[in-house]
Coordinates of C-alpha atoms (C1' of nucleotides) in Angstrom, one line a residue:
Chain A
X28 CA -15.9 -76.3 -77.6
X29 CA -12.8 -74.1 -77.7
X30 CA -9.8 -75.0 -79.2
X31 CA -6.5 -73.6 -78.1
X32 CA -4.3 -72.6 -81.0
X33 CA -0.8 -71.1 -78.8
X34 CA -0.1 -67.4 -78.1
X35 CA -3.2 -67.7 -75.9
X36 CA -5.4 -67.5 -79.1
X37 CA -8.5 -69.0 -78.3
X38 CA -10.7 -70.1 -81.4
X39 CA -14.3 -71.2 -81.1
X40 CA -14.9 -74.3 -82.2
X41 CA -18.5 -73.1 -84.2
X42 CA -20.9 -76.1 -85.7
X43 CA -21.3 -76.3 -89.3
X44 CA -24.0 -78.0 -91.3
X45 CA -27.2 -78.6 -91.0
X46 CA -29.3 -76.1 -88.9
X47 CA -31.6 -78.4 -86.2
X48 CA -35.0 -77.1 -85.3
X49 CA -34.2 -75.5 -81.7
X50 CA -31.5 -73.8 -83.8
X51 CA -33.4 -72.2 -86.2
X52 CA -35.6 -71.3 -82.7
X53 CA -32.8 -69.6 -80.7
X54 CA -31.8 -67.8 -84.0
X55 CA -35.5 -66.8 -84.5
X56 CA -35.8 -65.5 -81.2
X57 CA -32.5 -63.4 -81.3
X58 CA -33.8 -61.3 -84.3
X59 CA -37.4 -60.5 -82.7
X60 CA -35.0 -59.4 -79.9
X61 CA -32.4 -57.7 -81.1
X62 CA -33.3 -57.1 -84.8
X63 CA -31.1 -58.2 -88.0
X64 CA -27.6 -57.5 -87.8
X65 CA -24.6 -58.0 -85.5
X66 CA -24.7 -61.3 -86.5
X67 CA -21.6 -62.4 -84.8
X68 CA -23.3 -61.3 -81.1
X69 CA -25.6 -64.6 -81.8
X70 CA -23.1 -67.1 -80.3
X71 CA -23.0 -65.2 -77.1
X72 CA -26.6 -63.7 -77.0
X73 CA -28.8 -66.6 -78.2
X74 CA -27.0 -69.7 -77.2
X75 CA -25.7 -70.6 -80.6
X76 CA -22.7 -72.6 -81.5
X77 CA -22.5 -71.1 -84.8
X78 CA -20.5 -68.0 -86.4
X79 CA -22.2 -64.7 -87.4
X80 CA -22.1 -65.4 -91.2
X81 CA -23.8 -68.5 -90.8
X82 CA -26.3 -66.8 -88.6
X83 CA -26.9 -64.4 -91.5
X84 CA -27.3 -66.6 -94.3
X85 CA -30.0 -69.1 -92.4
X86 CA -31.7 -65.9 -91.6
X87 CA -31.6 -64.3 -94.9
X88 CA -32.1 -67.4 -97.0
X89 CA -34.5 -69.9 -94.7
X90 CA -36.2 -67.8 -91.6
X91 CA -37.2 -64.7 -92.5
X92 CA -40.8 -64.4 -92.4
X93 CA -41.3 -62.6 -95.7
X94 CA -39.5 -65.3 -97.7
X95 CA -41.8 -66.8 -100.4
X96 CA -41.9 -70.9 -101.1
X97 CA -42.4 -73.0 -103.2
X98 CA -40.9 -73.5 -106.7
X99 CA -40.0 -70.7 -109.3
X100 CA -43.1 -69.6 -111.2
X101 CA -42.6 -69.4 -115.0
X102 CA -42.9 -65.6 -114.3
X103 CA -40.1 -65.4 -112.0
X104 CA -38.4 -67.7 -114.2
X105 CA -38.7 -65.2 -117.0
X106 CA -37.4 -62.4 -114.9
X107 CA -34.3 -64.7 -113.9
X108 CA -33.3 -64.8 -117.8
X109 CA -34.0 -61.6 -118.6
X110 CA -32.0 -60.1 -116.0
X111 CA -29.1 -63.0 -116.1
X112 CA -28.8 -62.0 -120.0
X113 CA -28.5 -58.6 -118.5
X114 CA -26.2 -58.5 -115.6
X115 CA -24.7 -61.5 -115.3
X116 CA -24.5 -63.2 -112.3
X117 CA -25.3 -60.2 -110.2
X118 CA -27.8 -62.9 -108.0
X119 CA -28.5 -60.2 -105.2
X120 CA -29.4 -57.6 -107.9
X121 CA -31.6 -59.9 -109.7
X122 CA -33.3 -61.3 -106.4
X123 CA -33.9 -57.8 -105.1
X124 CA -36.2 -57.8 -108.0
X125 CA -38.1 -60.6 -107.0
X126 CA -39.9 -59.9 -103.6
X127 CA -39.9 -62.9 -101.4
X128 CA -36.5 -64.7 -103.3
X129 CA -33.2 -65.3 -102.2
X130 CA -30.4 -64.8 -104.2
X131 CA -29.0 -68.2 -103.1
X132 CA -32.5 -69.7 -104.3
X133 CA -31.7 -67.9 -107.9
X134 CA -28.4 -68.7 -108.0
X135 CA -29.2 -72.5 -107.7
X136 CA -32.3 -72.8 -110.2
X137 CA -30.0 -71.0 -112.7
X138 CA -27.3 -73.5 -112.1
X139 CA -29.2 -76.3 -112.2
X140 CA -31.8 -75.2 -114.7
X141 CA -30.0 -73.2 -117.3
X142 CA -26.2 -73.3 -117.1
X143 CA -26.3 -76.9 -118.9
X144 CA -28.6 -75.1 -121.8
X145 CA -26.3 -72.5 -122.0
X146 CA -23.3 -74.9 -122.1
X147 CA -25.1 -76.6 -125.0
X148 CA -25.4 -74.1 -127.4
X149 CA -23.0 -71.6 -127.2
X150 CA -23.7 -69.9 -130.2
X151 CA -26.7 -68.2 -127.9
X152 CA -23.7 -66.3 -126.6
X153 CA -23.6 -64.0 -129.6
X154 CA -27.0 -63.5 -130.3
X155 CA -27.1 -62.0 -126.6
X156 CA -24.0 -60.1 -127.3
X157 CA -26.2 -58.6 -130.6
X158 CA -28.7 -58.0 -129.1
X159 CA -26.9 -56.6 -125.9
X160 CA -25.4 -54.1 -128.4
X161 CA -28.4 -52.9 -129.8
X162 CA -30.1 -52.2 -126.8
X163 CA -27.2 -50.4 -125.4
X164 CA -27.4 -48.0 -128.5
X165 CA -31.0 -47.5 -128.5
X166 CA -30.5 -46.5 -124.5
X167 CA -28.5 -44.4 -125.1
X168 CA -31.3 -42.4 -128.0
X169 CA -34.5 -43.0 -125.2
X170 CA -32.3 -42.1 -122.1
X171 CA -34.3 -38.8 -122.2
X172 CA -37.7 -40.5 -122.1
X173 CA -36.5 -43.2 -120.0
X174 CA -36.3 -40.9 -116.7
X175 CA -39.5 -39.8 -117.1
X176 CA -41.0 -42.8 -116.8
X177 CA -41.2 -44.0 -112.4
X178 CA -44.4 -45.9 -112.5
X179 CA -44.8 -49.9 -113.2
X180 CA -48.6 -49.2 -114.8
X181 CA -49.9 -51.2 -118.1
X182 CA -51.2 -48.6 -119.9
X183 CA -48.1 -46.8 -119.2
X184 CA -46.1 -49.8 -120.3
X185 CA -48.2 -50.0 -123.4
X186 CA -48.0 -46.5 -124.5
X187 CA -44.2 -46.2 -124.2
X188 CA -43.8 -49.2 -126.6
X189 CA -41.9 -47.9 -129.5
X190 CA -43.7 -48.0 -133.0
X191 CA -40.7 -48.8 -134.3
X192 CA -37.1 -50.0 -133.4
X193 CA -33.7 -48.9 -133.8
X194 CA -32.9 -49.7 -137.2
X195 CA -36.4 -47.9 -138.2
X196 CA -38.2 -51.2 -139.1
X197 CA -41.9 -50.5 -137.7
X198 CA -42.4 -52.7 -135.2
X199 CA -43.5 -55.8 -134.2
X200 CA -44.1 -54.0 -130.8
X201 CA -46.8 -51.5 -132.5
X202 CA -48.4 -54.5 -133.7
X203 CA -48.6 -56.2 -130.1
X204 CA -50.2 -53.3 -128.2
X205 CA -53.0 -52.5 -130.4
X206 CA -53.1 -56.3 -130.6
X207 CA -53.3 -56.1 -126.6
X208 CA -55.0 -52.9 -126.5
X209 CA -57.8 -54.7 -128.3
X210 CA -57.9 -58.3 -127.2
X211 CA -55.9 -58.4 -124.0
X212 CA -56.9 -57.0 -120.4
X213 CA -53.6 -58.2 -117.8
X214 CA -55.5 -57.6 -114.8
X215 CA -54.1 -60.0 -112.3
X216 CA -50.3 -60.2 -111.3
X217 CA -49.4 -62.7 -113.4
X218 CA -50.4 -61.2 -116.6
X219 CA -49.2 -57.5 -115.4
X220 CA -46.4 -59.9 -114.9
X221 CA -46.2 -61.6 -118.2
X222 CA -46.7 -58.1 -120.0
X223 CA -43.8 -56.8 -117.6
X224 CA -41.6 -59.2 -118.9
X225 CA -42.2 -58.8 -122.2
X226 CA -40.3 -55.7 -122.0
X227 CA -37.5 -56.9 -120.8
X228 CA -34.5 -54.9 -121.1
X229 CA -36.0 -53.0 -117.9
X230 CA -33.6 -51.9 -115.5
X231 CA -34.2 -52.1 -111.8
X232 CA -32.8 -49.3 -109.7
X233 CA -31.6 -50.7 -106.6
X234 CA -30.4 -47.3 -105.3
X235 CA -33.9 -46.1 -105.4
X236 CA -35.5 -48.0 -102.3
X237 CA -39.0 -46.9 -104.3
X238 CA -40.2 -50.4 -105.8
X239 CA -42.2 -48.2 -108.7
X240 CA -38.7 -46.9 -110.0
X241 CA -38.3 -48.7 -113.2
X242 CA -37.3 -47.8 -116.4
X243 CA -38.6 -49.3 -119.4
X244 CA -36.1 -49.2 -121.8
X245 CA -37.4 -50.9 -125.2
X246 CA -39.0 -54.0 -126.8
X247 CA -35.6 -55.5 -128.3
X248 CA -35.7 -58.9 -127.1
X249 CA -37.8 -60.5 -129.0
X250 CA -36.5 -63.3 -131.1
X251 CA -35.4 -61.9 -134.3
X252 CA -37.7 -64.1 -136.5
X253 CA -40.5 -62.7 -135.1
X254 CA -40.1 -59.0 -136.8
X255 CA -43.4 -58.7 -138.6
X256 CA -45.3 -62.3 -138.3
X257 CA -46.8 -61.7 -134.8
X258 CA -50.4 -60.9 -135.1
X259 CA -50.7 -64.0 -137.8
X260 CA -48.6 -66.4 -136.1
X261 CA -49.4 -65.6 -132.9
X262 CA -52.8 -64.4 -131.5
X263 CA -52.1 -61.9 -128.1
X264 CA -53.3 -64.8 -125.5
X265 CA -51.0 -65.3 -122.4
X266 CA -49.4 -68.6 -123.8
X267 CA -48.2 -66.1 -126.7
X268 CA -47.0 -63.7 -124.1
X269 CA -45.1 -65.9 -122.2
X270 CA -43.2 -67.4 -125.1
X271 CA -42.6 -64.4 -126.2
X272 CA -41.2 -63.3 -122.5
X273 CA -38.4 -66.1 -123.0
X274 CA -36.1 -64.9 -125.7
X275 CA -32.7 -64.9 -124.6
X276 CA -32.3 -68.7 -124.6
Chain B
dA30 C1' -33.7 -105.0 -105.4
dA31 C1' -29.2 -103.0 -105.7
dA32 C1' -25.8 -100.1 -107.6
dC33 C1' -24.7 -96.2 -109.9
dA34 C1' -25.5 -91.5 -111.9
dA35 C1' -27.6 -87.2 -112.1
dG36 C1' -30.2 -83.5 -110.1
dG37 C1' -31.2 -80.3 -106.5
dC38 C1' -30.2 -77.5 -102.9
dA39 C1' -28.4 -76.1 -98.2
dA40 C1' -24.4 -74.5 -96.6
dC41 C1' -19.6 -73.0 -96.5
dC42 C1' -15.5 -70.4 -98.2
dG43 C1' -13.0 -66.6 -99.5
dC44 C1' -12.8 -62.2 -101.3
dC45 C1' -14.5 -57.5 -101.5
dT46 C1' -16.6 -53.3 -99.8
dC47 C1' -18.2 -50.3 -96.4
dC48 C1' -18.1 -48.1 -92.2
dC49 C1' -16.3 -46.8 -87.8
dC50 C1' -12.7 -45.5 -84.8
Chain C
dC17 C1' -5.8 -41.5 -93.7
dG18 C1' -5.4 -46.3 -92.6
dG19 C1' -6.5 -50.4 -90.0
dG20 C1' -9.8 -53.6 -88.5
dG21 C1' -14.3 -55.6 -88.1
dA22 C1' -18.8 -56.7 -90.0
dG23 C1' -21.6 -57.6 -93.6
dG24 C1' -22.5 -58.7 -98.5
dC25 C1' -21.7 -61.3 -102.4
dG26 C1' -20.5 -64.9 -105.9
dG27 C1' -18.3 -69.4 -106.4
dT28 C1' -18.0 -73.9 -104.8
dT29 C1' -18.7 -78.1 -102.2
dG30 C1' -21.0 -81.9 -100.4
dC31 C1' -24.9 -84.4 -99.0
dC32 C1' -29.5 -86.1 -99.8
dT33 C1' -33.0 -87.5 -103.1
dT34 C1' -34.6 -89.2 -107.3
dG35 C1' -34.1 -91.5 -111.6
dT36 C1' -32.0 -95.1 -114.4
dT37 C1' -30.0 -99.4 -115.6

DNA sequence: AAACAAGGCAACCGCCTCCCC
DNA sequence: CGGGGAGGCGGTTGCCTTGTT
């Protein structure tokens, strides 16, 4: 159990791998007792052979109760890009935008879903640096605007669509909301979802602990090609919305 | 059916930051 | 102000499962 390393330095010896069943119990029982935190009082309060950071990280990635299962909806999956393209590999960032998500669980569907793609075509890499650029300047022209806006709403989100982009060109994203406004009514999560996505290039704010802080920033992210073809190439249905919620890959 | 490869994911490691004394 | 501990984070490892030959 305890090794003795000289100098009368005593080392416990903690387990590692796995977590059994009673583990997960005693570790389950510690927090409704004593809360989250402190995580290296486990060992000693609740029985367990294992150090505080492991504690932690079952807790925060496997037991706590408001942890959401099951596989990464196409949604989610969107966000994950979106913000990737953004931030980089800022996985606790990105997962504090995704209630119920882990940023382990992020960190390994990126890995294993998108870091090969990436690999494969790396000329992606300098389409996202364009278009990092061009969002960056137009930012910096709506930053104004920008903090007016504190409410995740649709209509909201539609009337803040530009009616035309940086360079002047009018705008694929007029087209889309009175294409929307007109055909399209996102009333369940998933669509609000899909429609949220679309304008990617929103910025969480995880100072603000107020989950309706968000800042919609602009409608730059749609593939290039698309400038102007929209409402004949694509009618405003939710498979069109979700392809065009994917655009930085 | 067996051997091997690839994928997927839980868990660990080490570094960094923050906070308290 | 600085030292130390605790917690947070991103990178990495290693094992188990699934697919392929």
């Amino acid at each position: 159990m305890a090794k003795h390393l000289g100098w009368d330095v005593i080392e416990q010896e903690w387990r590692k791998g796995p977590w059994t069943a009673e583990e997960d119990r005693l570790l389950i029982e510690y927090v409704k007792l004593h809360g989250e935190g402190r995580w290296n009082s486990v060992a000693s309060l609740a029985g367990l052979k294992r150090n505080g950071k492991s504690c932690r990280f079952r807790w925060v990635n496997y037991l706590r109760p408001d942890l959401k299962r099951g596989q990464i909806t196409p949604y989610e999956e969107t966000i994950i890009l979106d913000l990737h393209a953004r931030w980089g590999n800022r996985w606790s960032m990105i997962a504090r935008t995704l209630p119920g998500r882990t940023d382990n669980e992020i960190k390994n569907y990126w890995r294993t879903h998108f870091k090969k793609k990436s690999k494969a075509s790396p000329n992606n890499n300098e389409k996202a640096k364009a278009r990092l650029l061009r969002k960056q300047q137009f930012q910096q022209q709506q930053q104004q605007q920008r903090q007016q806006i504190n409410q995740v709403d649709t209509k909201k989100m539609m009337s803040y669509l530009p009616d035309e982009n940086e360079n002047g060109v009018p705008s694929l994203a007029h087209q889309v909301r009175q294409e929307m406004a007109t055909t399209m009514n996102p009333n369940t999560a998933e669509e609000q979802g899909l429609l949220y996505s679309m304008f990617i290039g929103y910025a969480y704010v995880p100072e603000t602990p107020k989950e309706d802080n968000i800042l919609w920033e602009g409608f730059w992210n749609l593939d290039d090609n698309a400038h102007g073809n929209l409402g004949i190439a694509c009618a405003p249905n939710k498979a069109c919305l979700q392809s065009l919620a994917t655009p930085f890959y």
